[in-house]
Amino acid sequence: MHFSFSFQLTIFFAISSLVILSNPRVTAIEVEEGDGMDFSELRKTVEEIEVVDGHSHNIVAFDSNSISSGFAQAFIVGAFADADAIAFAQTSLTFKRGLRDVAELYGTEVSLQSVEEYRNVSGIESITSTCLKAAKISAILMDDGVEMDKKNEIQWHKNFTPFVGRILRTERVAEQILEQGLSNGSSWTIDSFTEAYVSNTTFTVAKEIYALKSIVAYYGGLEINLKVTKTEAEESLRQVLINATKPIYLLYHRNLVDYLFLQSLEIALTYDLPMQIHTGFGDRLLDLRKSNPLHFRSVLEDKRYSKCRFVFLHASHPFSKEASYLASVYLDFGSAIPRLSMHGMISAVKGLLTLAPINKVMFSSDGHTFSETFYLGSKNAREVVFSVLRDACIDGELLILEAVEAAKDILARNAIRFYKISSNITVPYEENYHYDTIILVNLNSRSNNRRLEEVKENEGRLVCRGARRCYGTAKWYALPFRLVVLKLCQAIVQVARTYAGNLLRTTLYNARTLSRSRQPPSARVLPPLLREPGNSVTPFSPRRDKQGARLGLLRERSPRRPARRFERVSISPKREGSRLSDTAHVLLLSFSSPRLGEGGSPERARLA
C-alpha cells in the first residue's frame, strides 16, 4: 500500500507524540514519591539536621553606616557595591528568591518595603533569634576581621546559638599591628614586625581560635612566592610605612603579604589549626583570574606545608571543578550558596563532588552583616544538598542510605571533625532515629585482638591483610529505630568522636553464623576498655540453636547482676560465593540516649 509523503509525516509526528506523552519529564517531587525510589528519609535528614556553619562574619546594628543602602545589600556579593549595582541587583534571581524566602519567614508581603518595616519594628535581637532558630545552626565559626561600623562582637552572637568560635584573619592582624606602631615610637623593621606579628597571632590563637584565615587572593592572587626573601619583605614594609594612612591595608605590597602568609602557615602547623583560604569570586577588589585555586598548587606541593590543613572557601566559584581536582584540600561552599541562582548553586556543589571525596566538602553560610543571610545560607544549602544527593542516587552513584550519611557529613559532621569543635556539639537525631546498635564486621581472621583504640589511631579504618582497607556495608532493619549503618569506617569515626564517652559496650563474637535476634540487646554491659573493677566479659563455647546454626555466645559477669545472654543477629556474606570464616570478628557497639526507647527488636542485620 502506498502512502503520500505528507501522510507518512503525519503518522511519524503522531507516533512521536505518543512516545513523548508516555515518557513525561520526571519532576523532583515525582521522583521522591515514585519511580521506585523513596527519598523521604533523605529529605527528612536534610530538613531536620542542625548544621555547623564553618565560616561567617559579624552581624551589624540596624543603624550601622555599613548598611546605609538598606536590606537590599544582603543580596550583594562583596562589600563595595554602589547604588547602581544595588538597584540592578534587585532584578537578579538571587534577590527575588531570597526576598520571597525572607518574607515567608516573617509572614509579610513579598516586597522590600514590607520586609524592612518588619525588621525595624521587631528589632535586631528578635530578628536574629528568628533567623538563627529557623536556620537550625548548632555551631558557628566567625571571622571577625572585617571592619564594619557598629558590628556586634562574637560574645553577642552567643545569645542566639549554642556555640560560636572565632576565626582569625591573618592579614588584618598584620594591618592592626602597623596601625598601632611601636610603643617606643621607633620605626618598624622586618624583624621587629615579624616578631610582633607572630607573637600577637600566637597569643590570640591560645585564646581558643578554631582556624586561621587568609584573603591573600585579594592581595594579588593565590600564586604565592615561596622564595620571597627577607630583603624583599623589608623593602615592601618600607613602602607601606611611607604611604601609611589609617586604616592601613597591605593590598599592593605583595612581597610582605607573601612573607607573612608563610609565617602564618608555620603558626597553623605549630598549633594544628586549619587554614581557610579565600578562593573564587568576591568583591570588585578581587582579580578573579588570579583567584583560581590551581594557582595555589605550589604551596600544596611544598613538603614544608604538607601537613597543613587547607580549606578553600566559596566553592572556588567559578572554579569548582578545578578545586575538586586538588586532593589535599577541603572545600567549603559558603557564599556560592545562597548568592548564586538555584542552577548555579547546584552546579557549584556538583562541581565540587566531581572528584572531591564527600567527607571533604562542607557547608557554611558565609552569613554577614544581616541576620537573614545565615537563614538563607542554611535554607538554600539544604535544598541544594538534597537535590545533588538525590540526583546522585538516580544516577546510580549512591544508595539512598549512603546519601543520607553524605548529607549528615556535608552539613555537619565534616566541619565538626575538621575544626575539632567540642564533642558536645554533635549531630542531633530525632527520637526514632538514634543510633542504638552499630554492628561492625572485620573479615580478617588474624586480627582477633582488634581494639577500639587501634581503630581510632587508624582514623576509623579497619585494616585487612596486605594493608587493604576493609570497607564493609551493613544494613540494619529495626523497629522502631529503622537504624541503618552504611560504611564501617564512618561508623567507627562516629563512635570515636561524636559519641565519645557514651560507649556502653564492645563485644567480640567468634562464630560461623549468628542467628536472628528475637530480643532487644542489653544496654548495660561495659566494654573491656571502660570496664569497672569487678566486671568481666567471658566467651562461652559455641553451641547449636534450634535451627542448627553454630553460635558464639558471650555472657556478662558482674557482682551486681546475674549472668545474661546477649542477643543474636543474622549475618550473611558481603559478596555472593564468599562466607564468613570461623573466626570472623563482629564488633557490636551500643549507645545510650536519654530519648532512646527500650522496645523494638531487629528483624535482620547483614552485610550487603
XYZ file of C-alpha atoms in Angstrom:
608
model
C 0.000 0.000 0.000
C 1.372 3.417 -0.944
C 1.006 6.472 1.346
C 1.770 10.041 0.395
C 4.775 11.753 1.977
C 2.546 14.146 3.931
C 0.520 11.239 5.347
C 3.685 9.411 6.407
C 4.958 12.582 8.043
C 1.669 12.935 9.940
C 1.945 9.343 11.184
C 5.555 9.976 12.243
C 4.631 13.011 14.348
C 1.645 11.185 15.852
C 3.842 8.286 16.942
C 6.464 10.703 18.258
C 3.802 12.492 20.281
C 2.677 9.207 21.814
C 6.251 8.399 22.805
C 6.684 11.788 24.369
C 3.391 11.509 26.220
C 4.243 8.065 27.523
C 7.590 9.254 28.936
C 6.886 12.626 30.575
C 9.678 14.562 32.273
C 10.000 13.417 35.856
C 9.948 16.183 38.424
C 11.786 16.148 41.722
C 8.603 15.514 43.682
C 7.577 12.666 41.387
C 10.997 11.106 41.751
C 10.759 11.421 45.510
C 7.358 9.827 45.707
C 7.546 7.328 42.880
C 9.775 5.844 40.223
C 10.671 3.100 42.669
C 12.839 5.386 44.828
C 11.734 6.798 48.154
C 13.678 9.911 49.132
C 11.614 10.729 52.211
C 14.399 9.657 54.583
C 16.932 11.817 52.764
C 14.580 14.800 52.771
C 13.809 14.343 56.472
C 17.513 14.209 57.336
C 18.358 17.283 55.282
C 15.472 19.309 56.690
C 15.906 18.384 60.356
C 19.667 18.188 60.895
C 21.269 21.032 62.829
C 24.016 22.359 60.575
C 27.509 23.504 61.546
C 28.420 26.844 59.969
C 32.156 26.785 59.294
C 32.559 30.338 58.020
C 30.661 33.555 58.699
C 31.050 37.178 59.807
C 29.542 39.546 62.355
C 26.005 40.901 62.262
C 25.831 44.704 62.475
C 23.361 47.070 64.143
C 20.394 48.349 62.136
C 21.777 51.916 62.213
C 25.241 50.895 61.001
C 26.736 53.013 58.239
C 27.869 49.749 56.643
C 24.268 49.069 55.564
C 23.224 52.570 54.590
C 21.607 51.237 51.396
C 19.179 49.089 53.363
C 18.222 45.430 53.302
C 18.900 45.098 49.573
C 22.607 44.954 50.455
C 22.055 41.485 51.899
C 21.957 40.078 48.371
C 25.112 41.770 47.047
C 28.406 39.912 46.544
C 31.173 41.916 48.187
C 31.300 44.982 50.373
C 31.823 47.759 47.852
C 28.646 47.851 45.781
C 27.475 51.290 44.669
C 23.887 52.484 44.367
C 23.573 51.431 40.723
C 24.813 47.920 41.475
C 22.319 47.567 44.326
C 19.481 48.777 42.127
C 20.314 46.323 39.354
C 20.766 43.511 41.873
C 17.082 43.724 42.734
C 16.270 42.173 39.359
C 18.571 39.178 39.948
C 17.306 35.658 40.530
C 19.118 35.564 43.868
C 17.354 38.694 45.114
C 13.888 37.572 44.025
C 14.279 34.104 45.553
C 15.840 35.424 48.754
C 13.227 38.130 49.273
C 10.435 35.558 48.927
C 12.132 33.264 51.437
C 12.583 36.037 53.998
C 9.035 37.355 53.523
C 7.707 33.836 54.051
C 9.755 33.507 57.253
C 8.434 36.811 58.603
C 4.888 36.373 57.304
C 4.960 39.644 55.375
C 4.166 40.645 51.835
C 6.859 39.849 49.279
C 8.270 43.343 48.957
C 11.441 45.024 50.099
C 9.486 47.713 51.916
C 7.382 45.198 53.895
C 10.425 43.218 54.983
C 12.307 46.361 56.038
C 9.315 47.591 58.039
C 9.057 44.251 59.820
C 12.764 44.334 60.639
C 12.596 47.838 62.059
C 9.561 47.078 64.204
C 10.936 43.768 65.522
C 14.472 44.908 66.396
C 17.776 43.213 65.815
C 17.590 40.766 68.741
C 14.189 39.426 67.708
C 15.200 39.202 64.042
C 18.449 37.401 64.836
C 16.690 34.970 67.150
C 14.087 34.200 64.495
C 16.630 33.709 61.715
C 19.107 31.551 63.615
C 16.361 29.412 65.134
C 14.841 28.808 61.701
C 18.316 28.134 60.278
C 18.858 25.289 62.801
C 22.540 26.108 63.293
C 24.208 24.316 66.203
C 27.649 25.934 65.845
C 29.087 28.980 64.084
C 32.705 29.825 63.323
C 33.106 33.566 62.790
C 35.765 35.644 61.064
C 35.523 38.965 62.896
C 38.311 40.625 60.915
C 36.037 42.558 58.560
C 35.932 46.219 59.580
C 32.295 47.311 59.773
C 30.548 50.120 61.590
C 28.715 49.070 64.775
C 29.329 45.366 64.327
C 28.249 43.115 67.177
C 31.051 41.228 68.887
C 31.294 37.451 68.942
C 30.016 37.304 72.519
C 26.733 38.922 71.407
C 26.140 36.179 68.850
C 26.392 33.535 71.579
C 22.964 34.645 72.799
C 21.377 33.061 69.735
C 23.238 29.817 69.023
C 24.778 27.133 71.272
C 28.363 27.569 70.075
C 30.322 30.397 68.442
C 34.038 30.040 67.743
C 36.466 32.573 66.332
C 38.413 32.516 63.064
C 41.491 34.761 62.950
C 42.004 36.750 59.726
C 45.788 36.956 59.463
C 46.185 39.949 57.126
C 44.016 42.095 59.385
C 46.206 41.186 62.377
C 49.254 42.473 60.482
C 47.495 45.685 59.466
C 46.349 46.393 63.027
C 49.893 45.948 64.326
C 51.158 48.504 61.809
C 48.382 50.922 62.758
C 49.296 50.730 66.441
C 53.022 51.257 65.838
C 55.856 50.503 68.229
C 55.394 51.552 71.851
C 58.760 53.388 71.905
C 57.937 55.368 68.775
C 60.723 53.875 66.646
C 60.234 52.583 63.101
C 59.389 49.013 62.223
C 61.975 46.653 60.822
C 61.084 43.388 59.187
C 62.474 41.530 62.210
C 60.569 43.558 64.813
C 57.400 43.483 62.736
C 57.598 39.718 62.147
C 58.228 39.146 65.846
C 55.224 41.289 66.769
C 53.051 39.546 64.178
C 53.984 36.032 65.307
C 53.679 36.963 68.974
C 50.303 38.645 68.526
C 48.920 35.823 66.389
C 50.217 33.139 68.743
C 48.722 34.911 71.767
C 45.356 35.160 70.013
C 45.486 31.528 68.923
C 45.966 30.480 72.538
C 42.528 32.004 73.286
C 40.580 29.251 71.534
C 40.911 30.133 67.871
C 39.449 27.391 65.667
C 41.073 28.355 62.375
C 43.244 30.928 60.653
C 42.030 32.632 57.509
C 43.853 34.320 54.662
C 42.444 36.593 51.967
C 45.738 36.586 50.089
C 43.684 36.224 46.889
C 42.635 39.876 47.329
C 46.267 40.951 47.637
C 47.362 39.852 44.170
C 46.107 36.303 43.781
C 46.732 32.775 45.015
C 50.139 32.268 43.445
C 52.413 32.550 46.480
C 56.109 33.371 46.113
C 57.606 30.626 48.261
C 61.111 32.070 47.788
C 60.359 35.603 48.937
C 63.391 36.923 50.829
C 63.580 38.940 53.994
C 65.169 41.763 51.997
C 62.208 41.870 49.610
C 59.763 41.825 52.519
C 61.742 44.634 54.228
C 61.504 46.857 51.150
C 57.788 46.130 50.860
C 57.324 47.060 54.516
C 59.203 50.315 53.940
C 56.800 51.210 51.134
C 53.835 50.513 53.405
C 55.184 52.851 56.092
C 55.997 55.632 53.630
C 52.427 55.696 52.311
C 50.701 54.787 55.569
C 47.307 56.272 56.297
C 44.908 54.705 58.749
C 43.371 52.253 58.312
C 46.388 50.535 56.742
C 45.846 47.953 54.007
C 48.564 45.734 52.570
C 46.698 45.471 49.289
C 49.504 46.444 46.917
C 52.511 45.157 48.842
C 52.770 41.590 47.646
C 56.204 40.608 48.936
C 55.263 41.487 52.503
C 51.927 39.694 52.121
C 53.639 36.507 50.874
C 56.243 36.689 53.645
C 53.568 36.995 56.336
C 51.465 34.270 54.708
C 54.343 31.802 55.078
C 54.718 32.856 58.719
C 51.017 32.142 59.190
C 51.412 28.654 57.747
C 54.133 27.950 60.310
C 51.793 29.029 63.105
C 48.990 26.876 61.694
C 51.347 23.895 61.607
C 52.567 24.511 65.153
C 49.054 24.645 66.599
C 47.466 22.169 64.153
C 44.953 24.787 63.041
C 43.073 24.707 59.748
C 43.855 27.487 57.285
C 40.876 28.913 55.441
C 41.737 30.352 52.018
C 39.510 32.713 50.070
C 39.173 31.359 46.548
C 36.978 32.189 43.585
C 34.664 35.173 43.367
C 34.457 38.170 45.658
C 34.027 41.937 45.524
C 35.471 44.318 42.956
C 38.942 44.468 44.563
C 39.496 40.836 43.573
C 41.112 39.832 40.277
C 39.090 36.703 39.534
C 41.670 35.462 37.038
C 44.216 35.121 39.844
C 41.769 33.537 42.305
C 41.682 30.148 40.594
C 42.712 27.574 43.249
C 45.103 25.949 40.770
C 47.409 28.941 41.362
C 47.828 27.661 44.924
C 49.390 24.427 43.716
C 52.969 25.467 44.552
C 52.063 25.689 48.255
C 50.271 22.349 48.202
C 53.295 20.666 46.618
C 55.842 22.148 49.038
C 56.879 19.483 51.550
C 57.248 22.091 54.299
C 53.459 22.565 54.287
C 52.333 19.034 53.523
C 50.794 18.753 56.996
C 48.788 21.979 56.700
C 45.028 21.532 56.687
C 43.663 23.841 53.992
C 40.022 24.587 53.257
C 39.082 26.556 50.136
C 36.119 28.861 50.681
C 33.190 29.905 48.472
C 33.170 26.695 46.391
C 36.021 28.394 44.493
C 33.266 29.582 42.139
C 33.514 29.611 39.148
C 36.413 27.178 39.540
C 34.589 24.453 41.472
C 35.784 21.597 39.267
C 39.369 22.830 39.453
C 39.133 22.887 43.262
C 37.781 19.325 43.326
C 40.920 18.230 41.455
C 43.180 19.240 44.362
C 43.319 16.152 46.553
C 44.843 17.633 49.709
C 42.289 20.374 50.426
C 38.840 20.617 51.961
C 36.101 22.547 50.203
C 33.525 24.926 51.686
C 30.617 26.095 49.523
C 29.532 29.125 51.585
C 28.749 32.327 49.659
C 28.194 30.352 46.439
C 25.157 29.300 48.458
C 22.983 31.412 48.678
C 24.383 34.097 46.337
C 24.095 32.202 43.056
C 20.956 31.210 41.182
C 19.497 27.810 42.055
C 21.061 26.299 38.949
C 24.366 27.967 39.818
C 24.325 26.648 43.386
C 23.557 23.094 42.301
C 26.228 23.244 39.596
C 28.800 24.535 42.084
C 28.234 21.706 44.577
C 28.123 19.109 41.812
C 31.374 20.586 40.557
C 32.991 20.121 43.967
C 31.854 16.496 44.064
C 33.182 15.821 40.571
C 36.385 14.469 42.120
C 36.415 15.523 45.781
C 35.528 12.989 48.495
C 32.228 13.605 50.250
C 33.966 13.884 53.596
C 35.972 16.889 52.346
C 33.004 19.031 51.294
C 31.454 21.299 53.939
C 28.623 23.719 54.497
C 28.916 27.295 55.614
C 26.530 30.210 55.241
C 29.140 32.976 54.845
C 26.488 34.920 56.704
C 27.422 38.518 57.434
C 26.015 41.915 58.332
C 22.353 40.796 58.116
C 20.865 38.037 60.288
C 18.843 36.855 57.304
C 21.985 35.766 55.425
C 22.513 32.963 57.948
C 18.957 31.755 57.408
C 19.188 31.936 53.621
C 22.524 30.125 53.621
C 21.109 27.281 55.695
C 17.809 27.049 53.830
C 19.319 27.072 50.356
C 22.110 24.692 51.340
C 19.565 22.111 52.486
C 17.689 22.410 49.204
C 20.859 22.131 47.127
C 22.354 19.232 49.082
C 19.092 17.322 48.772
C 18.937 17.959 45.035
C 22.569 16.970 44.429
C 22.418 13.786 46.501
C 19.032 12.815 45.064
C 20.477 13.121 41.564
C 23.464 11.021 42.620
C 21.047 8.290 43.709
C 19.087 8.497 40.458
C 22.359 8.255 38.517
C 23.300 5.128 40.465
C 26.291 6.711 42.201
C 24.865 6.484 45.718
C 22.400 4.322 47.548
C 19.693 6.367 49.229
C 21.016 5.404 52.639
C 24.519 6.409 51.588
C 23.079 9.751 50.521
C 21.572 10.159 53.999
C 25.004 9.678 55.565
C 26.557 12.019 52.999
C 24.054 14.743 53.909
C 24.992 14.467 57.579
C 28.671 14.682 56.707
C 28.374 17.672 54.383
C 26.037 19.681 56.592
C 27.601 18.990 59.992
C 29.960 16.113 60.719
C 32.784 17.066 58.356
C 33.088 20.501 59.974
C 32.942 19.043 63.495
C 35.862 16.767 62.698
C 37.880 19.216 60.601
C 37.727 22.134 63.038
C 37.813 19.857 66.095
C 34.754 21.503 67.542
C 33.740 20.436 71.038
C 32.314 16.919 71.170
C 29.301 18.446 72.917
C 28.277 19.836 69.531
C 27.039 16.710 67.826
C 24.677 15.899 65.029
C 21.291 15.579 66.734
C 18.971 12.711 65.961
C 15.244 12.828 66.435
C 13.531 10.282 68.590
C 13.131 7.353 66.251
C 16.468 7.896 64.559
C 19.070 7.466 67.289
C 21.898 5.015 66.823
C 21.010 2.205 69.179
C 23.311 -0.551 67.985
C 26.094 -0.498 65.415
C 27.445 -3.742 64.011
C 30.982 -3.707 62.613
C 32.439 -6.741 60.867
C 36.144 -7.333 60.349
C 36.703 -10.153 57.841
C 40.360 -10.543 58.767
C 40.591 -13.738 60.809
C 44.045 -12.860 62.133
C 43.065 -9.684 63.924
C 41.347 -11.267 66.873
C 42.806 -8.707 69.238
C 41.441 -5.662 67.454
C 40.848 -2.894 69.960
C 38.850 0.283 69.687
C 41.945 2.424 70.326
C 43.672 0.841 67.337
C 40.715 1.696 65.156
C 40.793 5.284 66.401
C 44.503 5.614 65.674
C 43.884 4.383 62.162
C 41.372 7.190 61.546
C 38.395 4.872 61.764
C 39.536 2.358 59.139
C 39.585 -1.402 59.568
C 42.822 -2.697 58.065
C 42.775 -6.109 56.385
C 45.599 -8.352 55.197
C 48.022 -6.757 52.774
C 47.288 -3.284 54.219
C 43.993 -3.236 52.325
C 41.235 -1.175 53.854
C 38.156 -3.125 54.744
C 35.122 -1.058 53.743
C 32.033 -3.048 54.526
C 28.406 -2.042 54.291
C 25.954 -3.084 56.945
C 22.185 -2.731 56.843
C 20.121 -2.893 59.998
C 16.364 -3.118 59.806
C 14.862 -2.472 63.219
C 11.550 -1.221 64.538
C 11.003 1.456 65.672
C 14.544 2.774 65.097
C 14.922 1.981 61.365
C 18.636 2.087 62.053
C 20.964 1.983 59.098
C 24.744 1.853 59.324
C 26.429 2.128 55.970
C 30.208 2.400 55.892
C 32.153 0.803 58.690
C 34.818 3.459 58.651
C 32.174 6.186 59.075
C 30.517 4.270 61.869
C 33.760 3.910 63.793
C 34.574 7.573 63.398
C 31.080 8.272 64.758
C 31.899 6.076 67.747
C 35.342 7.514 68.336
C 34.436 11.185 68.025
C 30.765 12.067 68.008
C 29.734 9.672 70.785
C 32.893 9.922 72.877
C 32.040 8.981 76.446
C 28.684 7.391 75.622
C 30.003 3.984 74.597
C 28.462 1.290 76.764
C 29.631 -1.973 75.284
C 32.042 -3.625 72.897
C 31.512 -7.317 72.272
C 33.572 -9.789 70.242
C 31.744 -12.738 68.692
C 33.611 -15.774 67.393
C 31.115 -17.666 65.286
C 30.432 -19.004 61.832
C 26.819 -17.820 61.865
C 24.881 -15.681 64.291
C 21.141 -16.257 64.255
C 18.348 -13.717 64.112
C 17.648 -11.805 67.279
C 14.325 -12.104 68.986
C 15.125 -9.917 71.969
C 16.416 -6.340 72.191
C 20.064 -6.003 73.253
C 21.166 -5.421 76.766
C 22.368 -1.818 77.082
C 24.221 -2.067 80.367
C 27.324 -4.126 79.600
C 30.560 -2.206 79.974
C 33.244 -2.619 77.295
C 36.651 -4.058 78.237
C 38.149 -0.608 77.629
C 35.794 1.034 80.135
C 35.309 -1.895 82.490
C 34.785 -1.106 86.147
C 36.596 -3.167 88.818
C 34.868 -6.495 89.353
C 33.256 -6.702 85.928
C 34.303 -9.058 83.179
C 33.123 -10.308 79.811
C 33.763 -14.003 79.199
C 33.205 -16.008 75.980
C 31.396 -19.326 76.193
C 31.810 -22.365 73.972
C 29.767 -22.456 70.754
C 26.552 -24.429 70.710
C 23.824 -25.015 68.184
C 20.416 -23.391 68.278
C 17.116 -24.912 67.180
C 17.892 -24.238 63.526
C 21.285 -25.915 63.808
C 23.327 -22.752 63.434
C 26.604 -22.681 65.298
C 26.623 -19.831 67.796
C 29.270 -17.945 69.723
C 27.762 -16.630 72.934
C 29.021 -14.133 75.449
C 27.812 -13.724 78.965
C 28.209 -10.751 81.213
C 29.509 -11.417 84.691
C 29.082 -8.722 87.280
C 28.854 -8.772 91.070
C 25.791 -6.542 90.804
C 23.633 -8.599 88.443
C 23.273 -12.202 87.273
C 24.767 -13.514 84.030
C 22.831 -12.516 80.979
C 22.992 -13.730 77.395
C 23.492 -11.306 74.558
C 21.193 -11.082 71.600
C 21.922 -12.931 68.350
C 21.948 -11.340 64.929
C 21.879 -12.790 61.435
C 24.838 -12.018 59.204
C 25.357 -13.035 55.577
C 28.438 -12.578 53.356
C 29.165 -9.343 51.529
C 29.720 -10.955 48.118
C 27.980 -13.880 46.540
C 30.065 -17.005 46.948
C 32.019 -15.689 49.926
C 31.466 -16.684 53.532
C 32.447 -15.551 56.968
C 35.338 -17.529 58.394
C 35.027 -19.456 61.656
C 36.840 -16.619 63.400
C 35.160 -13.671 61.728
C 35.011 -10.853 64.247
C 31.819 -8.933 64.801
C 32.184 -5.847 66.966
C 28.848 -4.870 68.455
C 28.660 -1.323 69.801
C 25.748 0.078 71.758
C 24.984 3.623 72.806
C 22.617 5.197 75.250
C 20.488 8.256 74.744
C 18.026 9.950 77.100
C 15.383 9.690 74.373
C 16.172 6.162 73.210
C 13.379 3.703 73.843
C 13.674 0.177 75.138
C 11.382 -1.586 72.687
C 11.831 -2.778 69.158
C 13.582 -5.956 68.139
C 15.689 -6.027 64.973
C 14.378 -8.110 62.109
C 17.729 -8.762 60.461
C 21.250 -7.433 60.203
C 23.514 -8.458 57.391
C 26.441 -7.410 55.267
C 25.173 -6.031 51.968
